[in-house]
């Protein structure tokens, strides 16, 4: 299994994140948009190609959700929070069967069409949002990173709506 670290920057107008391997080498770029009501973020490769766009549904009053689109703007899926206190998530509006199980502190297992594509674990001991992703060698981690950003957006939306 390979590991990727997704961590929010300490100072960022739009909620940008760093995506690095274990050695600290940059792998992808996540750019947030400063004046976005839906917490819109863009996942790009290091050449600047847009891989995914992630944004929250707006307006949301109870259970929050986020949409993932590809670089052309086609909807890939919607990630929904199904149980607020334990952070359970479901994925719908997709061509694939995507299941997310587990707890974010211990590791969410992400299965696409019956194949484990990786785990997402949030490290609560860090001073900022810090996620550790593990995935098999044969998997492309970009979609797993997009799911992580969507889950983080939902968590951020929960924090802002509870204050």
XYZ file of C-alpha atoms in Angstrom:
163
model
C 0.000 0.000 0.000
C 1.186 3.494 -0.856
C 0.546 6.537 1.342
C -0.422 10.097 0.519
C -0.783 12.989 2.938
C -3.465 15.646 2.341
C -3.095 18.616 4.646
C -4.712 22.009 4.650
C -2.357 24.953 4.449
C -2.080 27.013 7.640
C -2.724 30.247 5.765
C -4.950 30.069 2.725
C -7.702 32.368 1.468
C -9.754 29.630 -0.113
C -8.855 26.496 1.825
C -6.074 25.191 -0.399
C -4.317 21.961 0.534
C -1.011 20.225 -0.029
C -0.964 16.672 -1.386
C 2.378 14.941 -0.794
C 3.929 11.502 -0.590
C 5.503 10.302 2.660
C 8.815 11.958 1.770
C 7.143 15.371 1.370
C 7.246 15.469 -2.440
C 4.345 17.332 -4.042
C 1.998 15.049 -6.007
C -1.110 17.126 -6.701
C -2.378 20.645 -6.089
C -5.675 21.514 -4.384
C -6.701 25.109 -4.926
C -9.559 26.612 -2.946
C -11.557 29.621 -4.108
C -11.637 32.497 -1.621
C -15.113 33.827 -2.296
C -17.084 30.630 -2.789
C -20.272 29.991 -0.816
C -20.020 26.304 -1.716
C -16.357 25.840 -0.669
C -15.350 25.120 -4.261
C -11.953 23.452 -4.701
C -10.051 22.205 -7.723
C -7.740 19.161 -7.784
C -4.977 19.485 -10.400
C -1.995 17.406 -11.358
C 1.431 19.068 -11.214
C 1.121 20.082 -14.888
C -1.959 22.148 -14.012
C -4.544 19.832 -15.607
C -7.899 19.877 -13.793
C -8.717 16.366 -12.587
C -11.708 17.046 -10.313
C -13.746 19.908 -8.926
C -15.334 19.577 -5.500
C -18.062 21.782 -4.067
C -20.669 21.630 -1.331
C -24.372 21.589 -2.085
C -25.959 24.917 -1.272
C -28.126 25.621 0.663
C -28.096 22.772 3.151
C -29.807 22.841 6.499
C -29.445 19.408 8.109
C -27.298 16.777 6.406
C -24.507 18.183 4.271
C -23.286 16.883 0.939
C -20.602 17.649 -1.644
C -20.414 17.103 -5.402
C -17.398 15.860 -7.319
C -17.195 16.683 -11.035
C -14.510 15.786 -13.559
C -12.377 18.354 -15.392
C -15.131 18.798 -18.006
C -17.800 19.559 -15.391
C -19.586 16.194 -15.616
C -20.901 14.951 -12.271
C -18.864 12.013 -10.981
C -20.727 11.556 -7.688
C -22.301 13.139 -4.639
C -20.943 12.419 -1.152
C -23.585 12.684 1.571
C -23.275 12.674 5.305
C -25.758 10.139 6.676
C -25.063 10.250 10.412
C -23.705 13.477 11.841
C -21.980 12.381 15.049
C -20.121 9.344 13.690
C -19.467 10.849 10.253
C -20.915 8.120 8.067
C -20.947 8.894 4.374
C -22.723 7.520 1.329
C -21.921 8.073 -2.319
C -24.648 8.337 -4.934
C -25.379 9.890 -8.338
C -22.550 7.829 -9.816
C -22.087 5.175 -12.494
C -19.977 3.069 -10.108
C -21.001 1.323 -6.899
C -18.995 3.200 -4.256
C -19.173 2.204 -0.600
C -17.558 4.068 2.311
C -17.431 2.177 5.613
C -15.732 2.689 8.968
C -14.849 5.664 11.128
C -12.719 8.546 9.916
C -10.453 8.391 13.003
C -9.717 4.687 12.432
C -9.892 4.720 8.645
C -12.723 4.868 6.164
C -12.534 2.032 3.672
C -13.481 3.087 0.141
C -14.651 0.317 -2.200
C -15.498 0.937 -5.867
C -17.292 -1.843 -7.766
C -16.210 -4.398 -5.160
C -12.510 -3.409 -5.208
C -10.808 -1.605 -2.306
C -9.396 1.602 -3.755
C -8.043 2.887 -0.444
C -8.544 4.127 3.092
C -8.942 7.670 4.412
C -7.917 8.444 7.990
C -7.963 11.838 9.682
C -5.146 12.509 12.131
C -6.854 14.448 14.929
C -3.549 15.109 16.724
C -2.391 17.600 14.100
C -3.202 21.305 14.490
C -4.889 21.435 11.082
C -6.891 19.097 8.892
C -4.458 16.291 8.091
C -5.511 13.141 6.251
C -3.523 9.984 5.562
C -4.623 8.056 2.481
C -3.484 4.529 1.748
C -4.123 2.857 -1.590
C -2.957 -0.202 -3.543
C -0.173 0.292 -6.107
C -2.452 -0.325 -9.074
C -4.959 2.374 -8.131
C -4.893 6.004 -9.277
C -5.212 8.067 -6.081
C -6.802 11.188 -7.639
C -10.396 10.071 -7.048
C -9.538 9.058 -3.454
C -8.067 12.540 -2.921
C -11.244 14.133 -4.350
C -13.348 12.046 -1.920
C -11.126 13.208 0.954
C -11.593 16.867 -0.032
C -15.373 16.335 -0.255
C -15.435 14.750 3.225
C -13.296 17.602 4.582
C -15.655 20.163 2.969
C -18.616 18.479 4.666
C -16.766 18.594 8.001
C -15.929 22.271 7.504
C -19.577 22.993 6.682
C -20.602 21.245 9.913
C -18.181 23.396 11.922
C -19.438 26.644 10.381
C -23.126 25.774 10.800
C -22.742 24.860 14.470
C -21.302 28.247 15.453
